[in-house]
JSON list of C-alpha atoms in Angstrom, two decimals:
[
{"chain": "C", "resi": 122, "resn": "MET", "atom": "CA", "xyz": [95.53, 34.38, 111.41]},
{"chain": "C", "resi": 123, "resn": "PRO", "atom": "CA", "xyz": [95.68, 31.49, 111.37]},
{"chain": "C", "resi": 124, "resn": "TRP", "atom": "CA", "xyz": [93.07, 30.82, 108.71]},
{"chain": "C", "resi": 125, "resn": "PRO", "atom": "CA", "xyz": [89.97, 28.99, 109.89]},
{"chain": "C", "resi": 126, "resn": "ALA", "atom": "CA", "xyz": [89.75, 25.38, 108.75]},
{"chain": "C", "resi": 127, "resn": "GLU", "atom": "CA", "xyz": [86.95, 26.22, 106.33]},
{"chain": "C", "resi": 128, "resn": "ALA", "atom": "CA", "xyz": [89.09, 28.76, 104.48]},
{"chain": "C", "resi": 129, "resn": "ARG", "atom": "CA", "xyz": [92.03, 26.36, 104.24]},
{"chain": "C", "resi": 130, "resn": "GLU", "atom": "CA", "xyz": [89.75, 23.62, 102.93]},
{"chain": "C", "resi": 131, "resn": "ALA", "atom": "CA", "xyz": [88.36, 26.03, 100.32]},
{"chain": "C", "resi": 132, "resn": "LEU", "atom": "CA", "xyz": [91.89, 26.79, 99.11]},
{"chain": "C", "resi": 133, "resn": "VAL", "atom": "CA", "xyz": [92.71, 23.07, 98.87]},
{"chain": "C", "resi": 134, "resn": "THR", "atom": "CA", "xyz": [89.45, 22.46, 96.98]},
{"chain": "C", "resi": 135, "resn": "LEU", "atom": "CA", "xyz": [90.35, 25.18, 94.49]},
{"chain": "C", "resi": 136, "resn": "LEU", "atom": "CA", "xyz": [93.86, 23.80, 94.00]},
{"chain": "C", "resi": 137, "resn": "GLY", "atom": "CA", "xyz": [92.45, 20.31, 93.50]},
{"chain": "C", "resi": 138, "resn": "ALA", "atom": "CA", "xyz": [89.98, 21.31, 90.81]},
{"chain": "C", "resi": 139, "resn": "GLY", "atom": "CA", "xyz": [92.38, 20.62, 87.94]},
{"chain": "C", "resi": 140, "resn": "GLU", "atom": "CA", "xyz": [92.32, 22.78, 84.81]},
{"chain": "C", "resi": 141, "resn": "PRO", "atom": "CA", "xyz": [89.49, 25.06, 86.01]},
{"chain": "C", "resi": 142, "resn": "THR", "atom": "CA", "xyz": [91.85, 26.25, 88.77]},
{"chain": "C", "resi": 143, "resn": "VAL", "atom": "CA", "xyz": [93.82, 28.34, 86.27]},
{"chain": "C", "resi": 144, "resn": "SER", "atom": "CA", "xyz": [91.01, 30.68, 85.21]},
{"chain": "C", "resi": 145, "resn": "VAL", "atom": "CA", "xyz": [89.71, 31.07, 88.76]},
{"chain": "C", "resi": 146, "resn": "TRP", "atom": "CA", "xyz": [93.19, 31.85, 90.09]},
{"chain": "C", "resi": 147, "resn": "GLU", "atom": "CA", "xyz": [93.76, 34.39, 87.31]},
{"chain": "C", "resi": 148, "resn": "ALA", "atom": "CA", "xyz": [90.51, 36.11, 88.23]},
{"chain": "C", "resi": 149, "resn": "LEU", "atom": "CA", "xyz": [91.52, 36.21, 91.90]},
{"chain": "C", "resi": 150, "resn": "GLU", "atom": "CA", "xyz": [94.90, 37.66, 90.93]},
{"chain": "C", "resi": 151, "resn": "ALA", "atom": "CA", "xyz": [93.31, 40.30, 88.72]},
{"chain": "C", "resi": 152, "resn": "GLY", "atom": "CA", "xyz": [91.22, 41.38, 91.67]},
{"chain": "C", "resi": 153, "resn": "GLY", "atom": "CA", "xyz": [94.25, 41.56, 93.96]},
{"chain": "C", "resi": 154, "resn": "VAL", "atom": "CA", "xyz": [92.87, 38.84, 96.21]},
{"chain": "C", "resi": 155, "resn": "VAL", "atom": "CA", "xyz": [95.80, 36.41, 95.99]},
{"chain": "C", "resi": 156, "resn": "SER", "atom": "CA", "xyz": [98.43, 38.92, 97.11]},
{"chain": "C", "resi": 157, "resn": "ARG", "atom": "CA", "xyz": [96.26, 39.99, 100.03]},
{"chain": "C", "resi": 158, "resn": "LEU", "atom": "CA", "xyz": [95.76, 36.42, 101.21]},
{"chain": "C", "resi": 159, "resn": "LEU", "atom": "CA", "xyz": [99.31, 35.26, 100.38]},
{"chain": "C", "resi": 160, "resn": "PRO", "atom": "CA", "xyz": [101.62, 38.31, 100.50]},
{"chain": "C", "resi": 161, "resn": "ASP", "atom": "CA", "xyz": [104.65, 36.27, 99.39]},
{"chain": "C", "resi": 162, "resn": "TRP", "atom": "CA", "xyz": [102.93, 35.66, 96.06]},
{"chain": "C", "resi": 163, "resn": "GLU", "atom": "CA", "xyz": [103.69, 39.21, 94.94]},
{"chain": "C", "resi": 164, "resn": "ARG", "atom": "CA", "xyz": [107.40, 38.38, 94.57]},
{"chain": "C", "resi": 165, "resn": "VAL", "atom": "CA", "xyz": [106.75, 35.60, 92.06]},
{"chain": "C", "resi": 166, "resn": "ARG", "atom": "CA", "xyz": [103.87, 37.23, 90.25]},
{"chain": "C", "resi": 167, "resn": "CYS", "atom": "CA", "xyz": [104.69, 37.46, 86.51]},
{"chain": "C", "resi": 168, "resn": "ARG", "atom": "CA", "xyz": [108.32, 36.65, 87.35]},
{"chain": "C", "resi": 169, "resn": "PRO", "atom": "CA", "xyz": [110.26, 35.23, 84.37]},
{"chain": "C", "resi": 170, "resn": "GLN", "atom": "CA", "xyz": [112.13, 31.96, 84.70]},
{"chain": "C", "resi": 171, "resn": "ARG", "atom": "CA", "xyz": [115.92, 31.80, 84.40]},
{"chain": "C", "resi": 172, "resn": "ASN", "atom": "CA", "xyz": [115.98, 28.32, 82.90]},
{"chain": "C", "resi": 173, "resn": "PRO", "atom": "CA", "xyz": [114.62, 28.16, 79.31]},
{"chain": "C", "resi": 174, "resn": "VAL", "atom": "CA", "xyz": [113.27, 24.66, 79.92]},
{"chain": "C", "resi": 175, "resn": "HIS", "atom": "CA", "xyz": [110.37, 26.34, 81.75]},
{"chain": "C", "resi": 176, "resn": "ARG", "atom": "CA", "xyz": [107.28, 27.04, 79.69]},
{"chain": "C", "resi": 177, "resn": "TRP", "atom": "CA", "xyz": [105.58, 29.43, 82.14]},
{"chain": "C", "resi": 178, "resn": "THR", "atom": "CA", "xyz": [106.42, 32.35, 84.39]},
{"chain": "C", "resi": 179, "resn": "VAL", "atom": "CA", "xyz": [107.03, 31.40, 88.03]},
{"chain": "C", "resi": 180, "resn": "ASP", "atom": "CA", "xyz": [103.51, 32.17, 89.24]},
{"chain": "C", "resi": 181, "resn": "ARG", "atom": "CA", "xyz": [101.82, 30.36, 86.36]},
{"chain": "C", "resi": 182, "resn": "HIS", "atom": "CA", "xyz": [104.19, 27.40, 86.81]},
{"chain": "C", "resi": 183, "resn": "LEU", "atom": "CA", "xyz": [103.10, 27.08, 90.44]},
{"chain": "C", "resi": 184, "resn": "ILE", "atom": "CA", "xyz": [99.45, 26.94, 89.42]},
{"chain": "C", "resi": 185, "resn": "GLU", "atom": "CA", "xyz": [100.19, 24.53, 86.58]},
{"chain": "C", "resi": 186, "resn": "THR", "atom": "CA", "xyz": [102.01, 22.30, 89.08]},
{"chain": "C", "resi": 187, "resn": "ALA", "atom": "CA", "xyz": [98.92, 22.29, 91.28]},
{"chain": "C", "resi": 188, "resn": "VAL", "atom": "CA", "xyz": [96.84, 21.31, 88.23]},
{"chain": "C", "resi": 189, "resn": "ARG", "atom": "CA", "xyz": [99.17, 18.38, 87.57]},
{"chain": "C", "resi": 190, "resn": "ALA", "atom": "CA", "xyz": [99.23, 17.46, 91.25]},
{"chain": "C", "resi": 191, "resn": "ALA", "atom": "CA", "xyz": [95.43, 17.36, 91.31]},
{"chain": "C", "resi": 192, "resn": "ALA", "atom": "CA", "xyz": [95.59, 14.37, 88.96]},
{"chain": "C", "resi": 193, "resn": "LEU", "atom": "CA", "xyz": [97.94, 12.56, 91.37]},
{"chain": "C", "resi": 194, "resn": "THR", "atom": "CA", "xyz": [96.06, 13.03, 94.64]},
{"chain": "C", "resi": 195, "resn": "ARG", "atom": "CA", "xyz": [94.80, 9.43, 94.69]},
{"chain": "C", "resi": 196, "resn": "ARG", "atom": "CA", "xyz": [98.42, 8.27, 94.95]},
{"chain": "C", "resi": 197, "resn": "VAL", "atom": "CA", "xyz": [99.03, 9.97, 98.30]},
{"chain": "C", "resi": 198, "resn": "GLY", "atom": "CA", "xyz": [97.60, 9.81, 101.78]},
{"chain": "C", "resi": 199, "resn": "ARG", "atom": "CA", "xyz": [97.52, 13.59, 102.23]},
{"chain": "C", "resi": 200, "resn": "PRO", "atom": "CA", "xyz": [96.25, 15.26, 99.07]},
{"chain": "C", "resi": 201, "resn": "ASP", "atom": "CA", "xyz": [95.99, 18.61, 100.86]},
{"chain": "C", "resi": 202, "resn": "LEU", "atom": "CA", "xyz": [99.71, 18.68, 101.61]},
{"chain": "C", "resi": 203, "resn": "LEU", "atom": "CA", "xyz": [100.55, 17.70, 98.03]},
{"chain": "C", "resi": 204, "resn": "LEU", "atom": "CA", "xyz": [98.44, 20.51, 96.58]},
{"chain": "C", "resi": 205, "resn": "VAL", "atom": "CA", "xyz": [99.74, 23.19, 98.94]},
{"chain": "C", "resi": 206, "resn": "ALA", "atom": "CA", "xyz": [103.33, 22.04, 98.35]},
{"chain": "C", "resi": 207, "resn": "ALA", "atom": "CA", "xyz": [102.71, 22.30, 94.61]},
{"chain": "C", "resi": 208, "resn": "LEU", "atom": "CA", "xyz": [101.54, 25.88, 95.09]},
{"chain": "C", "resi": 209, "resn": "LEU", "atom": "CA", "xyz": [104.56, 26.80, 97.20]},
{"chain": "C", "resi": 210, "resn": "HIS", "atom": "CA", "xyz": [107.46, 24.73, 95.86]},
{"chain": "C", "resi": 211, "resn": "ASP", "atom": "CA", "xyz": [109.07, 27.58, 93.88]},
{"chain": "C", "resi": 212, "resn": "ILE", "atom": "CA", "xyz": [107.88, 30.45, 96.07]},
{"chain": "C", "resi": 213, "resn": "GLY", "atom": "CA", "xyz": [111.50, 31.16, 97.03]},
{"chain": "C", "resi": 214, "resn": "LYS", "atom": "CA", "xyz": [112.34, 32.30, 93.49]},
{"chain": "C", "resi": 215, "resn": "GLY", "atom": "CA", "xyz": [111.31, 35.77, 94.51]},
{"chain": "C", "resi": 216, "resn": "TRP", "atom": "CA", "xyz": [114.25, 35.97, 96.92]},
{"chain": "C", "resi": 217, "resn": "PRO", "atom": "CA", "xyz": [118.05, 35.95, 96.45]},
{"chain": "C", "resi": 218, "resn": "GLY", "atom": "CA", "xyz": [120.07, 32.76, 96.89]},
{"chain": "C", "resi": 219, "resn": "ASP", "atom": "CA", "xyz": [118.96, 29.15, 96.59]},
{"chain": "C", "resi": 220, "resn": "HIS", "atom": "CA", "xyz": [115.21, 29.26, 96.01]},
{"chain": "C", "resi": 221, "resn": "SER", "atom": "CA", "xyz": [114.75, 25.91, 97.75]},
{"chain": "C", "resi": 222, "resn": "VAL", "atom": "CA", "xyz": [116.34, 27.20, 100.94]},
{"chain": "C", "resi": 223, "resn": "SER", "atom": "CA", "xyz": [114.42, 30.49, 100.83]},
{"chain": "C", "resi": 224, "resn": "GLY", "atom": "CA", "xyz": [111.26, 28.63, 99.93]},
{"chain": "C", "resi": 225, "resn": "GLU", "atom": "CA", "xyz": [111.52, 26.39, 102.98]},
{"chain": "C", "resi": 226, "resn": "THR", "atom": "CA", "xyz": [111.42, 29.42, 105.28]},
{"chain": "C", "resi": 227, "resn": "ILE", "atom": "CA", "xyz": [108.51, 30.96, 103.39]},
{"chain": "C", "resi": 228, "resn": "ALA", "atom": "CA", "xyz": [106.63, 27.65, 103.34]},
{"chain": "C", "resi": 229, "resn": "ARG", "atom": "CA", "xyz": [106.87, 27.37, 107.11]},
{"chain": "C", "resi": 230, "resn": "ASP", "atom": "CA", "xyz": [105.42, 30.84, 107.52]},
{"chain": "C", "resi": 231, "resn": "VAL", "atom": "CA", "xyz": [102.65, 30.31, 104.97]},
{"chain": "C", "resi": 232, "resn": "ALA", "atom": "CA", "xyz": [101.72, 26.91, 106.38]},
{"chain": "C", "resi": 233, "resn": "ALA", "atom": "CA", "xyz": [101.39, 28.36, 109.87]},
{"chain": "C", "resi": 234, "resn": "ARG", "atom": "CA", "xyz": [99.23, 31.19, 108.54]},
{"chain": "C", "resi": 235, "resn": "LEU", "atom": "CA", "xyz": [97.04, 28.69, 106.72]},
{"chain": "C", "resi": 236, "resn": "GLY", "atom": "CA", "xyz": [96.45, 26.90, 110.01]},
{"chain": "C", "resi": 237, "resn": "PHE", "atom": "CA", "xyz": [98.43, 23.70, 109.52]},
{"chain": "C", "resi": 238, "resn": "ASP", "atom": "CA", "xyz": [99.75, 22.13, 112.72]},
{"chain": "C", "resi": 239, "resn": "SER", "atom": "CA", "xyz": [103.47, 21.87, 113.44]},
{"chain": "C", "resi": 240, "resn": "ALA", "atom": "CA", "xyz": [103.82, 18.36, 112.00]},
{"chain": "C", "resi": 241, "resn": "ASP", "atom": "CA", "xyz": [102.14, 19.26, 108.71]},
{"chain": "C", "resi": 242, "resn": "THR", "atom": "CA", "xyz": [104.10, 22.51, 108.54]},
{"chain": "C", "resi": 243, "resn": "SER", "atom": "CA", "xyz": [107.32, 20.53, 108.87]},
{"chain": "C", "resi": 244, "resn": "VAL", "atom": "CA", "xyz": [106.29, 18.19, 106.05]},
{"chain": "C", "resi": 245, "resn": "LEU", "atom": "CA", "xyz": [105.43, 21.10, 103.76]},
{"chain": "C", "resi": 246, "resn": "ALA", "atom": "CA", "xyz": [108.76, 22.77, 104.53]},
{"chain": "C", "resi": 247, "resn": "THR", "atom": "CA", "xyz": [110.59, 19.53, 103.72]},
{"chain": "C", "resi": 248, "resn": "LEU", "atom": "CA", "xyz": [108.73, 19.13, 100.43]},
{"chain": "C", "resi": 249, "resn": "VAL", "atom": "CA", "xyz": [109.61, 22.66, 99.35]},
{"chain": "C", "resi": 250, "resn": "ARG", "atom": "CA", "xyz": [113.22, 22.39, 100.51]},
{"chain": "C", "resi": 251, "resn": "HIS", "atom": "CA", "xyz": [113.77, 19.10, 98.69]},
{"chain": "C", "resi": 252, "resn": "HIS", "atom": "CA", "xyz": [111.44, 19.36, 95.69]},
{"chain": "C", "resi": 253, "resn": "LEU", "atom": "CA", "xyz": [114.38, 18.83, 93.32]},
{"chain": "C", "resi": 254, "resn": "LEU", "atom": "CA", "xyz": [116.05, 16.08, 95.36]},
{"chain": "C", "resi": 255, "resn": "LEU", "atom": "CA", "xyz": [114.54, 13.03, 93.68]},
{"chain": "C", "resi": 256, "resn": "ILE", "atom": "CA", "xyz": [114.96, 14.13, 90.08]},
{"chain": "C", "resi": 257, "resn": "ASP", "atom": "CA", "xyz": [118.48, 15.46, 90.64]},
{"chain": "C", "resi": 258, "resn": "THR", "atom": "CA", "xyz": [119.59, 12.33, 92.50]},
{"chain": "C", "resi": 259, "resn": "ALA", "atom": "CA", "xyz": [117.94, 9.90, 90.11]},
{"chain": "C", "resi": 260, "resn": "THR", "atom": "CA", "xyz": [119.49, 11.46, 87.01]},
{"chain": "C", "resi": 261, "resn": "ARG", "atom": "CA", "xyz": [122.89, 12.51, 88.34]},
{"chain": "C", "resi": 262, "resn": "ARG", "atom": "CA", "xyz": [123.91, 10.05, 91.04]},
{"chain": "C", "resi": 263, "resn": "ASP", "atom": "CA", "xyz": [124.72, 6.34, 91.27]},
{"chain": "C", "resi": 264, "resn": "LEU", "atom": "CA", "xyz": [121.61, 4.65, 92.65]},
{"chain": "C", "resi": 265, "resn": "ASP", "atom": "CA", "xyz": [123.58, 1.49, 93.37]},
{"chain": "C", "resi": 266, "resn": "ASP", "atom": "CA", "xyz": [125.57, 3.40, 95.97]},
{"chain": "C", "resi": 267, "resn": "PRO", "atom": "CA", "xyz": [123.95, 2.74, 99.37]},
{"chain": "C", "resi": 268, "resn": "ALA", "atom": "CA", "xyz": [125.21, 6.09, 100.66]},
{"chain": "C", "resi": 269, "resn": "THR", "atom": "CA", "xyz": [123.18, 7.88, 97.99]},
{"chain": "C", "resi": 270, "resn": "VAL", "atom": "CA", "xyz": [119.98, 6.09, 98.95]},
{"chain": "C", "resi": 271, "resn": "ARG", "atom": "CA", "xyz": [120.55, 6.63, 102.67]},
{"chain": "C", "resi": 272, "resn": "ALA", "atom": "CA", "xyz": [121.22, 10.34, 102.15]},
{"chain": "C", "resi": 273, "resn": "VAL", "atom": "CA", "xyz": [117.88, 10.77, 100.39]},
{"chain": "C", "resi": 274, "resn": "GLY", "atom": "CA", "xyz": [116.13, 8.84, 103.15]},
{"chain": "C", "resi": 275, "resn": "GLU", "atom": "CA", "xyz": [117.67, 11.07, 105.80]},
{"chain": "C", "resi": 276, "resn": "ALA", "atom": "CA", "xyz": [116.61, 14.21, 103.94]},
{"chain": "C", "resi": 277, "resn": "VAL", "atom": "CA", "xyz": [113.03, 13.00, 103.44]},
{"chain": "C", "resi": 278, "resn": "GLY", "atom": "CA", "xyz": [112.57, 11.57, 106.91]},
{"chain": "C", "resi": 279, "resn": "GLY", "atom": "CA", "xyz": [109.57, 9.28, 106.49]},
{"chain": "C", "resi": 280, "resn": "PRO", "atom": "CA", "xyz": [107.52, 7.21, 104.03]},
{"chain": "C", "resi": 281, "resn": "GLY", "atom": "CA", "xyz": [104.59, 9.63, 103.98]},
{"chain": "C", "resi": 282, "resn": "THR", "atom": "CA", "xyz": [106.83, 12.53, 102.98]},
{"chain": "C", "resi": 283, "resn": "LEU", "atom": "CA", "xyz": [108.57, 10.34, 100.39]},
{"chain": "C", "resi": 284, "resn": "GLU", "atom": "CA", "xyz": [105.21, 9.47, 98.86]},
{"chain": "C", "resi": 285, "resn": "LEU", "atom": "CA", "xyz": [104.30, 13.15, 98.65]},
{"chain": "C", "resi": 286, "resn": "LEU", "atom": "CA", "xyz": [107.69, 14.13, 97.27]},
{"chain": "C", "resi": 287, "resn": "HIS", "atom": "CA", "xyz": [107.41, 11.52, 94.52]},
{"chain": "C", "resi": 288, "resn": "ALA", "atom": "CA", "xyz": [104.09, 12.94, 93.36]},
{"chain": "C", "resi": 289, "resn": "LEU", "atom": "CA", "xyz": [105.32, 16.53, 93.68]},
{"chain": "C", "resi": 290, "resn": "THR", "atom": "CA", "xyz": [108.41, 15.72, 91.61]},
{"chain": "C", "resi": 291, "resn": "GLU", "atom": "CA", "xyz": [106.27, 14.38, 88.78]},
{"chain": "C", "resi": 292, "resn": "ALA", "atom": "CA", "xyz": [103.79, 17.26, 88.93]},
{"chain": "C", "resi": 293, "resn": "ASP", "atom": "CA", "xyz": [106.60, 19.83, 88.94]},
{"chain": "C", "resi": 294, "resn": "ALA", "atom": "CA", "xyz": [108.33, 18.27, 85.94]},
{"chain": "C", "resi": 295, "resn": "LEU", "atom": "CA", "xyz": [105.13, 17.88, 83.94]},
{"chain": "C", "resi": 296, "resn": "ALA", "atom": "CA", "xyz": [104.29, 21.54, 84.58]},
{"chain": "C", "resi": 297, "resn": "THR", "atom": "CA", "xyz": [107.77, 22.69, 83.54]},
{"chain": "C", "resi": 298, "resn": "GLY", "atom": "CA", "xyz": [107.83, 21.64, 79.91]},
{"chain": "C", "resi": 299, "resn": "PRO", "atom": "CA", "xyz": [108.14, 18.64, 77.58]},
{"chain": "C", "resi": 300, "resn": "ALA", "atom": "CA", "xyz": [111.90, 18.37, 78.13]},
{"chain": "C", "resi": 301, "resn": "ALA", "atom": "CA", "xyz": [111.60, 18.03, 81.90]},
{"chain": "C", "resi": 302, "resn": "TRP", "atom": "CA", "xyz": [109.85, 14.65, 82.13]},
{"chain": "C", "resi": 303, "resn": "SER", "atom": "CA", "xyz": [109.94, 11.41, 80.19]},
{"chain": "C", "resi": 304, "resn": "THR", "atom": "CA", "xyz": [109.29, 7.72, 80.71]},
{"chain": "C", "resi": 305, "resn": "TRP", "atom": "CA", "xyz": [113.01, 7.25, 81.31]},
{"chain": "C", "resi": 306, "resn": "ARG", "atom": "CA", "xyz": [113.19, 9.98, 83.96]},
{"chain": "C", "resi": 307, "resn": "GLY", "atom": "CA", "xyz": [110.04, 8.68, 85.58]},
{"chain": "C", "resi": 308, "resn": "SER", "atom": "CA", "xyz": [111.47, 5.17, 85.80]},
{"chain": "C", "resi": 309, "resn": "LEU", "atom": "CA", "xyz": [114.69, 6.45, 87.38]},
{"chain": "C", "resi": 310, "resn": "VAL", "atom": "CA", "xyz": [112.76, 8.42, 89.99]},
{"chain": "C", "resi": 311, "resn": "ALA", "atom": "CA", "xyz": [110.48, 5.45, 90.72]},
{"chain": "C", "resi": 312, "resn": "ASP", "atom": "CA", "xyz": [113.53, 3.22, 91.18]},
{"chain": "C", "resi": 313, "resn": "LEU", "atom": "CA", "xyz": [115.07, 5.68, 93.61]},
{"chain": "C", "resi": 314, "resn": "VAL", "atom": "CA", "xyz": [111.80, 5.99, 95.54]},
{"chain": "C", "resi": 315, "resn": "LYS", "atom": "CA", "xyz": [111.54, 2.20, 95.83]},
{"chain": "C", "resi": 316, "resn": "ARG", "atom": "CA", "xyz": [115.07, 1.99, 97.22]},
{"chain": "C", "resi": 317, "resn": "VAL", "atom": "CA", "xyz": [114.55, 4.84, 99.67]},
{"chain": "C", "resi": 318, "resn": "ALA", "atom": "CA", "xyz": [111.23, 3.37, 100.83]},
{"chain": "C", "resi": 319, "resn": "ALA", "atom": "CA", "xyz": [113.03, 0.13, 101.65]},
{"chain": "C", "resi": 320, "resn": "VAL", "atom": "CA", "xyz": [115.58, 2.03, 103.73]},
{"chain": "C", "resi": 321, "resn": "LEU", "atom": "CA", "xyz": [112.85, 3.92, 105.57]},
{"chain": "C", "resi": 322, "resn": "ALA", "atom": "CA", "xyz": [111.11, 0.60, 106.26]},
{"chain": "C", "resi": 323, "resn": "GLY", "atom": "CA", "xyz": [114.25, -0.61, 108.01]},
{"chain": "C", "resi": 324, "resn": "GLU", "atom": "CA", "xyz": [115.40, -3.01, 105.34]},
{"chain": "C", "resi": 325, "resn": "PRO", "atom": "CA", "xyz": [119.17, -3.39, 105.13]},
{"chain": "C", "resi": 326, "resn": "VAL", "atom": "CA", "xyz": [121.03, -1.83, 102.25]},
{"chain": "C", "resi": 327, "resn": "ALA", "atom": "CA", "xyz": [123.79, -3.96, 100.81]},
{"chain": "C", "resi": 328, "resn": "GLU", "atom": "CA", "xyz": [127.12, -2.20, 100.90]},
{"chain": "C", "resi": 329, "resn": "ARG", "atom": "CA", "xyz": [128.74, -1.92, 97.51]},
{"chain": "C", "resi": 330, "resn": "ASP", "atom": "CA", "xyz": [132.11, -3.57, 97.20]},
{"chain": "C", "resi": 331, "resn": "GLU", "atom": "CA", "xyz": [134.91, -1.05, 96.89]},
{"chain": "C", "resi": 332, "resn": "PRO", "atom": "CA", "xyz": [136.98, -1.43, 93.70]},
{"chain": "C", "resi": 333, "resn": "ARG", "atom": "CA", "xyz": [140.34, -3.04, 94.25]}
]
């Protein structure tokens, strides 16, 4: 600890392999390798989901999210962070309370053990903490409200993290089940991302007139 760079790169390569990742990961799990390398994995291993919209158990969902993320790596500047965030985004479901909050703490610990520097660790923690932010905001909030857009920008912090969060949101939804993603949902999220990107670029946000 921390992992040498070669080991971290091997993990990222495995996560980025697409569909073949599933069978390899299952073999590693059967041999007890995953839980030895990532002790927090044991809490989500074979764990059922509470929400029926999910197609897979928690551990399989995490791997399926990585598979979906692998197809989106050309859209982001840091594919390694996207893939590791996909693996960890629901890791907090093995703990009581809000899994996003618990997951942020676990993600920081895992990222440090994997050898990521402090800046990358912070990005991974933010991605895990806010992995539901875009989809929840886009489908439940008024995107014409400047306060909504600014709040998302403040939570995300920067354009690179926003780019990663956009891809993670799509990968997570696609790996959840057919009811979790659609062209309509995708367009709402893309619209929100465009607005937040403008805010992060320093462009002014027009204040909405208050109703009289």
